[in-house]
Amino acid sequence: QKEVEQNSGPLSVPEGAIASLNCTYSDRGSQSFFWYRQYSGKSPELIMFIYSNGDKEDGRFTAQLNKASQYVSLLIRDSQPSDSATYLCAVGGSQGNLIFGKGTKLSVKP
Amino acid sequence: DTGVSQNPRHKITKRGQNVTFRCDPISEHNRLYWYRQTLGQGPEFLTYFQNEAQLEKSRLLSDRFSAERPKGSFSTLEIQRTEQGDSAMYLCASSLGTGNGYTFGSGTRLTVV
């Protein structure tokens, strides 16, 4: 059973701080990794994807991947109250489907 | 075409009734996925199609569930003899190939009473 693990939170950070969200996965053969943001009552929306070890930056967001440790993270710089949401980590399955973690709830306090 | 469209947005049904949901993917996307999400959980994979072919079904998809994608366009998900445990958000997503993640629809929230 392939698993994706996330700390459910809530993770609370002050406005302007860096929020760090973490995810581990069980399938060492996984090749693609995704971060989705989900506001309460809404559907998930894709923030970033990463395939290679290292960092990938997009605006205030940085995804980090370490395949040896089976670990992927998302950093949000200069956190804003509008970033308050649940962040879902997803790992690409062998058939192209995504396997999601339970999500980490982030709260950014003004 | 502005995204993935799901209908209805909400459905309340009595236990034992059948329900059908529809998903219209982004027109150029060849893959279509169905997920189920309950409160506090991440989306759980149900099934997916590449064009009109249903390529994989999760063990979560009991024999009361059936999905179709005629002609590789829209898809329907039917639940027969609904149970209270079927209450959830049913999410449809589509993608072009497998590389760049999915685009999700707004979901259909099912409540079985």
PDB file of C-alpha atoms in Angstrom:
ATOM      1  CA  GLN A   1       0.000   0.000   0.000  1.00  0.00           C
ATOM      2  CA  LYS A   2       1.596   3.219  -1.147  1.00  0.00           C
ATOM      3  CA  GLU A   3       1.339   5.935   1.477  1.00  0.00           C
ATOM      4  CA  VAL A   4       1.870   9.650   1.714  1.00  0.00           C
ATOM      5  CA  GLU A   5       2.223  11.064   5.209  1.00  0.00           C
ATOM      6  CA  GLN A   6       1.732  14.639   6.340  1.00  0.00           C
ATOM      7  CA  ASN A   7       1.420  16.256   9.740  1.00  0.00           C
ATOM      8  CA  SER A   8      -2.229  17.316   9.949  1.00  0.00           C
ATOM      9  CA  GLY A   9      -1.385  20.469  11.912  1.00  0.00           C
ATOM     10  CA  PRO A  10      -2.661  23.025  12.381  1.00  0.00           C
ATOM     11  CA  LEU A  11       0.554  24.848  11.639  1.00  0.00           C
ATOM     12  CA  SER A  12       0.320  28.430  12.790  1.00  0.00           C
ATOM     13  CA  VAL A  13       2.774  31.111  11.597  1.00  0.00           C
ATOM     14  CA  PRO A  14       2.736  34.908  11.882  1.00  0.00           C
ATOM     15  CA  GLU A  15       2.238  37.028   8.794  1.00  0.00           C
ATOM     16  CA  GLY A  16       5.519  37.566   6.952  1.00  0.00           C
ATOM     17  CA  ALA A  17       7.171  34.421   8.304  1.00  0.00           C
ATOM     18  CA  ILE A  18       8.256  31.310   6.401  1.00  0.00           C
ATOM     19  CA  ALA A  19       5.863  28.385   6.562  1.00  0.00           C
ATOM     20  CA  SER A  20       7.435  24.946   6.149  1.00  0.00           C
ATOM     21  CA  LEU A  21       5.220  22.004   5.182  1.00  0.00           C
ATOM     22  CA  ASN A  22       6.579  18.475   5.091  1.00  0.00           C
ATOM     23  CA  CYS A  23       5.629  15.187   3.476  1.00  0.00           C
ATOM     24  CA  THR A  24       7.081  11.684   3.369  1.00  0.00           C
ATOM     25  CA  TYR A  25       6.176   8.888   0.995  1.00  0.00           C
ATOM     26  CA  SER A  26       6.578   5.139   1.072  1.00  0.00           C
ATOM     27  CA  ASP A  27       7.175   4.166  -2.571  1.00  0.00           C
ATOM     28  CA  ARG A  28      10.860   4.608  -3.332  1.00  0.00           C
ATOM     29  CA  GLY A  29      10.098   4.332  -7.050  1.00  0.00           C
ATOM     30  CA  SER A  30       7.910   7.454  -7.099  1.00  0.00           C
ATOM     31  CA  GLN A  31       8.990   9.954  -9.728  1.00  0.00           C
ATOM     32  CA  SER A  32       6.606  12.912  -9.522  1.00  0.00           C
ATOM     33  CA  PHE A  33       5.541  15.041  -6.592  1.00  0.00           C
ATOM     34  CA  PHE A  34       2.889  17.698  -6.299  1.00  0.00           C
ATOM     35  CA  TRP A  35       1.641  20.291  -3.852  1.00  0.00           C
ATOM     36  CA  TYR A  36      -2.002  21.346  -3.897  1.00  0.00           C
ATOM     37  CA  ARG A  37      -3.727  24.056  -1.884  1.00  0.00           C
ATOM     38  CA  GLN A  38      -7.312  23.554  -0.731  1.00  0.00           C
ATOM     39  CA  TYR A  39      -9.398  26.293   0.819  1.00  0.00           C
ATOM     40  CA  SER A  40     -12.241  25.215   3.065  1.00  0.00           C
ATOM     41  CA  GLY A  41     -15.188  23.984   1.013  1.00  0.00           C
ATOM     42  CA  LYS A  42     -13.271  24.274  -2.253  1.00  0.00           C
ATOM     43  CA  SER A  43     -11.498  21.793  -4.488  1.00  0.00           C
ATOM     44  CA  PRO A  44      -7.704  21.379  -4.571  1.00  0.00           C
ATOM     45  CA  GLU A  45      -5.664  23.638  -6.839  1.00  0.00           C
ATOM     46  CA  LEU A  46      -2.177  22.840  -8.064  1.00  0.00           C
ATOM     47  CA  ILE A  47       0.618  25.008  -6.673  1.00  0.00           C
ATOM     48  CA  MET A  48       3.780  23.249  -7.825  1.00  0.00           C
ATOM     49  CA  PHE A  49       5.232  19.996  -9.032  1.00  0.00           C
ATOM     50  CA  ILE A  50       8.788  18.694  -8.787  1.00  0.00           C
ATOM     51  CA  TYR A  51      10.541  15.696 -10.310  1.00  0.00           C
ATOM     52  CA  SER A  52      14.238  16.145  -9.550  1.00  0.00           C
ATOM     53  CA  ASN A  53      16.143  16.223  -6.300  1.00  0.00           C
ATOM     54  CA  GLY A  54      16.797  19.717  -5.024  1.00  0.00           C
ATOM     55  CA  ASP A  55      14.811  22.907  -4.942  1.00  0.00           C
ATOM     56  CA  LYS A  56      12.294  24.402  -7.339  1.00  0.00           C
ATOM     57  CA  GLU A  57      11.151  27.964  -6.833  1.00  0.00           C
ATOM     58  CA  ASP A  58       8.018  29.726  -8.066  1.00  0.00           C
ATOM     59  CA  GLY A  59       7.388  33.144  -6.604  1.00  0.00           C
ATOM     60  CA  ARG A  60       6.987  32.838  -2.834  1.00  0.00           C
ATOM     61  CA  PHE A  61       6.842  29.045  -3.042  1.00  0.00           C
ATOM     62  CA  THR A  62       9.786  26.630  -2.988  1.00  0.00           C
ATOM     63  CA  ALA A  63       9.394  22.868  -3.318  1.00  0.00           C
ATOM     64  CA  GLN A  64      12.229  20.690  -2.051  1.00  0.00           C
ATOM     65  CA  LEU A  65      12.716  17.025  -2.931  1.00  0.00           C
ATOM     66  CA  ASN A  66      15.041  14.454  -1.390  1.00  0.00           C
ATOM     67  CA  LYS A  67      14.421  11.070  -2.988  1.00  0.00           C
ATOM     68  CA  ALA A  68      17.009   9.285  -0.855  1.00  0.00           C
ATOM     69  CA  SER A  69      15.098  10.306   2.280  1.00  0.00           C
ATOM     70  CA  GLN A  70      11.694   9.974   0.537  1.00  0.00           C
ATOM     71  CA  TYR A  71      10.888  13.473   1.653  1.00  0.00           C
ATOM     72  CA  VAL A  72       9.304  16.459  -0.052  1.00  0.00           C
ATOM     73  CA  SER A  73       8.610  19.854   1.432  1.00  0.00           C
ATOM     74  CA  LEU A  74       6.996  23.167   0.558  1.00  0.00           C
ATOM     75  CA  LEU A  75       8.265  26.492   1.834  1.00  0.00           C
ATOM     76  CA  ILE A  76       6.076  29.575   1.694  1.00  0.00           C
ATOM     77  CA  ARG A  77       8.015  32.802   2.146  1.00  0.00           C
ATOM     78  CA  ASP A  78       6.424  36.039   3.382  1.00  0.00           C
ATOM     79  CA  SER A  79       3.303  34.136   4.441  1.00  0.00           C
ATOM     80  CA  GLN A  80       0.033  36.022   4.045  1.00  0.00           C
ATOM     81  CA  PRO A  81      -3.344  35.457   5.734  1.00  0.00           C
ATOM     82  CA  SER A  82      -4.640  34.469   2.276  1.00  0.00           C
ATOM     83  CA  ASP A  83      -2.252  31.501   2.375  1.00  0.00           C
ATOM     84  CA  SER A  84      -4.329  30.011   5.194  1.00  0.00           C
ATOM     85  CA  ALA A  85      -5.584  26.733   3.748  1.00  0.00           C
ATOM     86  CA  THR A  86      -4.945  23.002   3.782  1.00  0.00           C
ATOM     87  CA  TYR A  87      -1.891  21.953   1.779  1.00  0.00           C
ATOM     88  CA  LEU A  88      -2.016  18.528   0.175  1.00  0.00           C
ATOM     89  CA  CYS A  89       1.070  16.601  -0.840  1.00  0.00           C
ATOM     90  CA  ALA A  90       0.554  14.145  -3.716  1.00  0.00           C
ATOM     91  CA  VAL A  91       2.820  11.526  -5.236  1.00  0.00           C
ATOM     92  CA  GLY A  92       2.503  10.146  -8.746  1.00  0.00           C
ATOM     93  CA  GLY A  93       1.435   6.508  -8.890  1.00  0.00           C
ATOM     94  CA  SER A  94       2.580   3.969 -11.442  1.00  0.00           C
ATOM     95  CA  GLN A  95      -0.555   4.423 -13.577  1.00  0.00           C
ATOM     96  CA  GLY A  96      -0.518   8.190 -13.598  1.00  0.00           C
ATOM     97  CA  ASN A  97      -2.960   8.603 -10.733  1.00  0.00           C
ATOM     98  CA  LEU A  98      -1.949  10.722  -7.743  1.00  0.00           C
ATOM     99  CA  ILE A  99      -1.852   9.470  -4.176  1.00  0.00           C
ATOM    100  CA  PHE A 100      -2.643  12.222  -1.703  1.00  0.00           C
ATOM    101  CA  GLY A 101      -1.715  12.756   1.907  1.00  0.00           C
ATOM    102  CA  LYS A 102      -4.319  13.919   4.421  1.00  0.00           C
ATOM    103  CA  GLY A 103      -3.075  17.486   4.205  1.00  0.00           C
ATOM    104  CA  THR A 104      -1.606  20.015   6.611  1.00  0.00           C
ATOM    105  CA  LYS A 105      -3.779  22.882   7.751  1.00  0.00           C
ATOM    106  CA  LEU A 106      -1.887  26.177   7.705  1.00  0.00           C
ATOM    107  CA  SER A 107      -3.033  29.258   9.582  1.00  0.00           C
ATOM    108  CA  VAL A 108      -1.280  32.575   8.969  1.00  0.00           C
ATOM    109  CA  LYS A 109      -2.001  35.066  11.742  1.00  0.00           C
ATOM    110  CA  PRO A 110      -2.097  38.807  10.916  1.00  0.00           C
TER     111      PRO A 110
ATOM    112  CA  ASP B   1     -13.693  26.026 -21.869  1.00  0.00           C
ATOM    113  CA  THR B   2     -12.688  27.418 -18.500  1.00  0.00           C
ATOM    114  CA  GLY B   3     -12.059  24.261 -16.527  1.00  0.00           C
ATOM    115  CA  VAL B   4     -13.473  21.007 -15.261  1.00  0.00           C
ATOM    116  CA  SER B   5     -17.217  21.170 -14.719  1.00  0.00           C
ATOM    117  CA  GLN B   6     -19.122  18.940 -12.297  1.00  0.00           C
ATOM    118  CA  ASN B   7     -22.850  18.610 -11.838  1.00  0.00           C
ATOM    119  CA  PRO B   8     -24.713  18.746  -9.602  1.00  0.00           C
ATOM    120  CA  ARG B   9     -22.822  20.758  -6.975  1.00  0.00           C
ATOM    121  CA  HIS B  10     -24.861  19.250  -4.163  1.00  0.00           C
ATOM    122  CA  LYS B  11     -27.004  16.143  -3.925  1.00  0.00           C
ATOM    123  CA  ILE B  12     -29.079  14.978  -0.978  1.00  0.00           C
ATOM    124  CA  THR B  13     -30.526  11.520  -1.334  1.00  0.00           C
ATOM    125  CA  LYS B  14     -32.221   8.947   0.810  1.00  0.00           C
ATOM    126  CA  ARG B  15     -30.390   5.767   1.718  1.00  0.00           C
ATOM    127  CA  GLY B  16     -30.962   3.094  -0.876  1.00  0.00           C
ATOM    128  CA  GLN B  17     -31.500   5.465  -3.782  1.00  0.00           C
ATOM    129  CA  ASN B  18     -29.269   5.621  -6.847  1.00  0.00           C
ATOM    130  CA  VAL B  19     -27.388   8.780  -7.779  1.00  0.00           C
ATOM    131  CA  THR B  20     -25.432   9.824 -10.845  1.00  0.00           C
ATOM    132  CA  PHE B  21     -22.848  12.576 -11.131  1.00  0.00           C
ATOM    133  CA  ARG B  22     -21.458  14.127 -14.283  1.00  0.00           C
ATOM    134  CA  CYS B  23     -18.014  15.508 -15.071  1.00  0.00           C
ATOM    135  CA  ASP B  24     -17.014  17.487 -18.144  1.00  0.00           C
ATOM    136  CA  PRO B  25     -13.213  17.655 -18.373  1.00  0.00           C
ATOM    137  CA  ILE B  26     -11.080  20.283 -20.047  1.00  0.00           C
ATOM    138  CA  SER B  27     -11.655  19.545 -23.709  1.00  0.00           C
ATOM    139  CA  GLU B  28      -8.108  18.677 -24.757  1.00  0.00           C
ATOM    140  CA  HIS B  29      -7.410  16.505 -21.698  1.00  0.00           C
ATOM    141  CA  ASN B  30      -7.292  12.790 -22.422  1.00  0.00           C
ATOM    142  CA  ARG B  31      -7.230  11.577 -18.833  1.00  0.00           C
ATOM    143  CA  LEU B  32     -10.102  11.844 -16.373  1.00  0.00           C
ATOM    144  CA  TYR B  33     -10.010  10.852 -12.717  1.00  0.00           C
ATOM    145  CA  TRP B  34     -12.578  10.392  -9.979  1.00  0.00           C
ATOM    146  CA  TYR B  35     -11.690  10.898  -6.332  1.00  0.00           C
ATOM    147  CA  ARG B  36     -13.659  10.909  -3.100  1.00  0.00           C
ATOM    148  CA  GLN B  37     -12.850  13.190  -0.184  1.00  0.00           C
ATOM    149  CA  THR B  38     -14.276  13.097   3.329  1.00  0.00           C
ATOM    150  CA  LEU B  39     -13.778  15.713   6.026  1.00  0.00           C
ATOM    151  CA  GLY B  40     -10.214  15.892   7.279  1.00  0.00           C
ATOM    152  CA  GLN B  41      -8.898  13.492   4.687  1.00  0.00           C
ATOM    153  CA  GLY B  42      -7.059  13.891   1.422  1.00  0.00           C
ATOM    154  CA  PRO B  43      -8.693  12.893  -1.854  1.00  0.00           C
ATOM    155  CA  GLU B  44      -8.901   9.116  -2.268  1.00  0.00           C
ATOM    156  CA  PHE B  45      -8.477   7.690  -5.739  1.00  0.00           C
ATOM    157  CA  LEU B  46     -11.490   5.849  -7.182  1.00  0.00           C
ATOM    158  CA  THR B  47     -10.860   5.321 -10.885  1.00  0.00           C
ATOM    159  CA  TYR B  48      -9.470   6.901 -14.007  1.00  0.00           C
ATOM    160  CA  PHE B  49      -9.927   6.880 -17.764  1.00  0.00           C
ATOM    161  CA  GLN B  50      -7.573   7.451 -20.632  1.00  0.00           C
ATOM    162  CA  ASN B  51      -9.843   8.524 -23.431  1.00  0.00           C
ATOM    163  CA  GLU B  52     -12.809   6.119 -23.169  1.00  0.00           C
ATOM    164  CA  ALA B  53     -10.886   3.259 -21.538  1.00  0.00           C
ATOM    165  CA  GLN B  54     -11.197   2.754 -17.798  1.00  0.00           C
ATOM    166  CA  LEU B  55      -7.653   1.800 -16.858  1.00  0.00           C
ATOM    167  CA  GLU B  56      -7.667   1.395 -13.106  1.00  0.00           C
ATOM    168  CA  LYS B  57     -10.181   1.019 -10.316  1.00  0.00           C
ATOM    169  CA  SER B  58      -9.457   1.369  -6.621  1.00  0.00           C
ATOM    170  CA  ARG B  59     -10.526  -1.269  -4.129  1.00  0.00           C
ATOM    171  CA  LEU B  60     -12.678   1.538  -2.684  1.00  0.00           C
ATOM    172  CA  LEU B  61     -14.872   1.236  -5.756  1.00  0.00           C
ATOM    173  CA  SER B  62     -17.327  -1.436  -4.631  1.00  0.00           C
ATOM    174  CA  ASP B  63     -19.726  -3.116  -7.028  1.00  0.00           C
ATOM    175  CA  ARG B  64     -22.272  -0.397  -6.199  1.00  0.00           C
ATOM    176  CA  PHE B  65     -20.102   2.115  -8.010  1.00  0.00           C
ATOM    177  CA  SER B  66     -19.768   2.365 -11.774  1.00  0.00           C
ATOM    178  CA  ALA B  67     -18.128   4.936 -13.972  1.00  0.00           C
ATOM    179  CA  GLU B  68     -18.289   5.514 -17.691  1.00  0.00           C
ATOM    180  CA  ARG B  69     -16.709   7.832 -20.173  1.00  0.00           C
ATOM    181  CA  PRO B  70     -18.470   7.289 -23.483  1.00  0.00           C
ATOM    182  CA  LYS B  71     -16.569   8.569 -26.497  1.00  0.00           C
ATOM    183  CA  GLY B  72     -13.797   9.826 -24.276  1.00  0.00           C
ATOM    184  CA  SER B  73     -15.557  13.059 -23.444  1.00  0.00           C
ATOM    185  CA  PHE B  74     -17.681  13.594 -20.316  1.00  0.00           C
ATOM    186  CA  SER B  75     -17.840  10.983 -17.577  1.00  0.00           C
ATOM    187  CA  THR B  76     -20.533   9.792 -15.208  1.00  0.00           C
ATOM    188  CA  LEU B  77     -20.158   8.193 -11.796  1.00  0.00           C
ATOM    189  CA  GLU B  78     -23.159   6.222 -10.547  1.00  0.00           C
ATOM    190  CA  ILE B  79     -23.660   4.959  -7.025  1.00  0.00           C
ATOM    191  CA  GLN B  80     -26.387   2.389  -6.584  1.00  0.00           C
ATOM    192  CA  ARG B  81     -28.190   1.665  -3.314  1.00  0.00           C
ATOM    193  CA  THR B  82     -26.498   4.548  -1.542  1.00  0.00           C
ATOM    194  CA  GLU B  83     -25.366   4.127   2.058  1.00  0.00           C
ATOM    195  CA  GLN B  84     -24.645   6.793   4.674  1.00  0.00           C
ATOM    196  CA  GLY B  85     -20.951   5.997   4.349  1.00  0.00           C
ATOM    197  CA  ASP B  86     -21.094   7.229   0.766  1.00  0.00           C
ATOM    198  CA  SER B  87     -21.576  10.795   2.009  1.00  0.00           C
ATOM    199  CA  ALA B  88     -18.537  12.690   0.758  1.00  0.00           C
ATOM    200  CA  MET B  89     -17.272  15.167  -1.804  1.00  0.00           C
ATOM    201  CA  TYR B  90     -16.797  13.487  -5.167  1.00  0.00           C
ATOM    202  CA  LEU B  91     -14.078  15.183  -7.145  1.00  0.00           C
ATOM    203  CA  CYS B  92     -13.382  14.864 -10.835  1.00  0.00           C
ATOM    204  CA  ALA B  93     -10.062  15.903 -12.343  1.00  0.00           C
ATOM    205  CA  SER B  94      -8.543  15.863 -15.791  1.00  0.00           C
ATOM    206  CA  SER B  95      -5.063  16.031 -17.263  1.00  0.00           C
ATOM    207  CA  LEU B  96      -3.221  15.900 -20.546  1.00  0.00           C
ATOM    208  CA  GLY B  97      -0.887  12.985 -20.082  1.00  0.00           C
ATOM    209  CA  THR B  98       0.595  12.244 -16.689  1.00  0.00           C
ATOM    210  CA  GLY B  99       3.326  14.759 -16.118  1.00  0.00           C
ATOM    211  CA  ASN B 100       1.906  17.998 -14.896  1.00  0.00           C
ATOM    212  CA  GLY B 101      -0.696  17.194 -12.297  1.00  0.00           C
ATOM    213  CA  TYR B 102      -4.444  17.467 -12.514  1.00  0.00           C
ATOM    214  CA  THR B 103      -7.032  20.204 -12.718  1.00  0.00           C
ATOM    215  CA  PHE B 104      -9.884  19.498 -10.352  1.00  0.00           C
ATOM    216  CA  GLY B 105     -13.521  20.396 -10.772  1.00  0.00           C
ATOM    217  CA  SER B 106     -15.525  22.020  -7.984  1.00  0.00           C
ATOM    218  CA  GLY B 107     -16.831  18.675  -6.829  1.00  0.00           C
ATOM    219  CA  THR B 108     -20.247  17.202  -6.057  1.00  0.00           C
ATOM    220  CA  ARG B 109     -21.102  17.019  -2.381  1.00  0.00           C
ATOM    221  CA  LEU B 110     -23.263  13.981  -1.663  1.00  0.00           C
ATOM    222  CA  THR B 111     -25.272  13.678   1.533  1.00  0.00           C
ATOM    223  CA  VAL B 112     -27.075  10.390   2.166  1.00  0.00           C
ATOM    224  CA  VAL B 113     -29.807  10.665   4.803  1.00  0.00           C
TER     225      VAL B 113
END
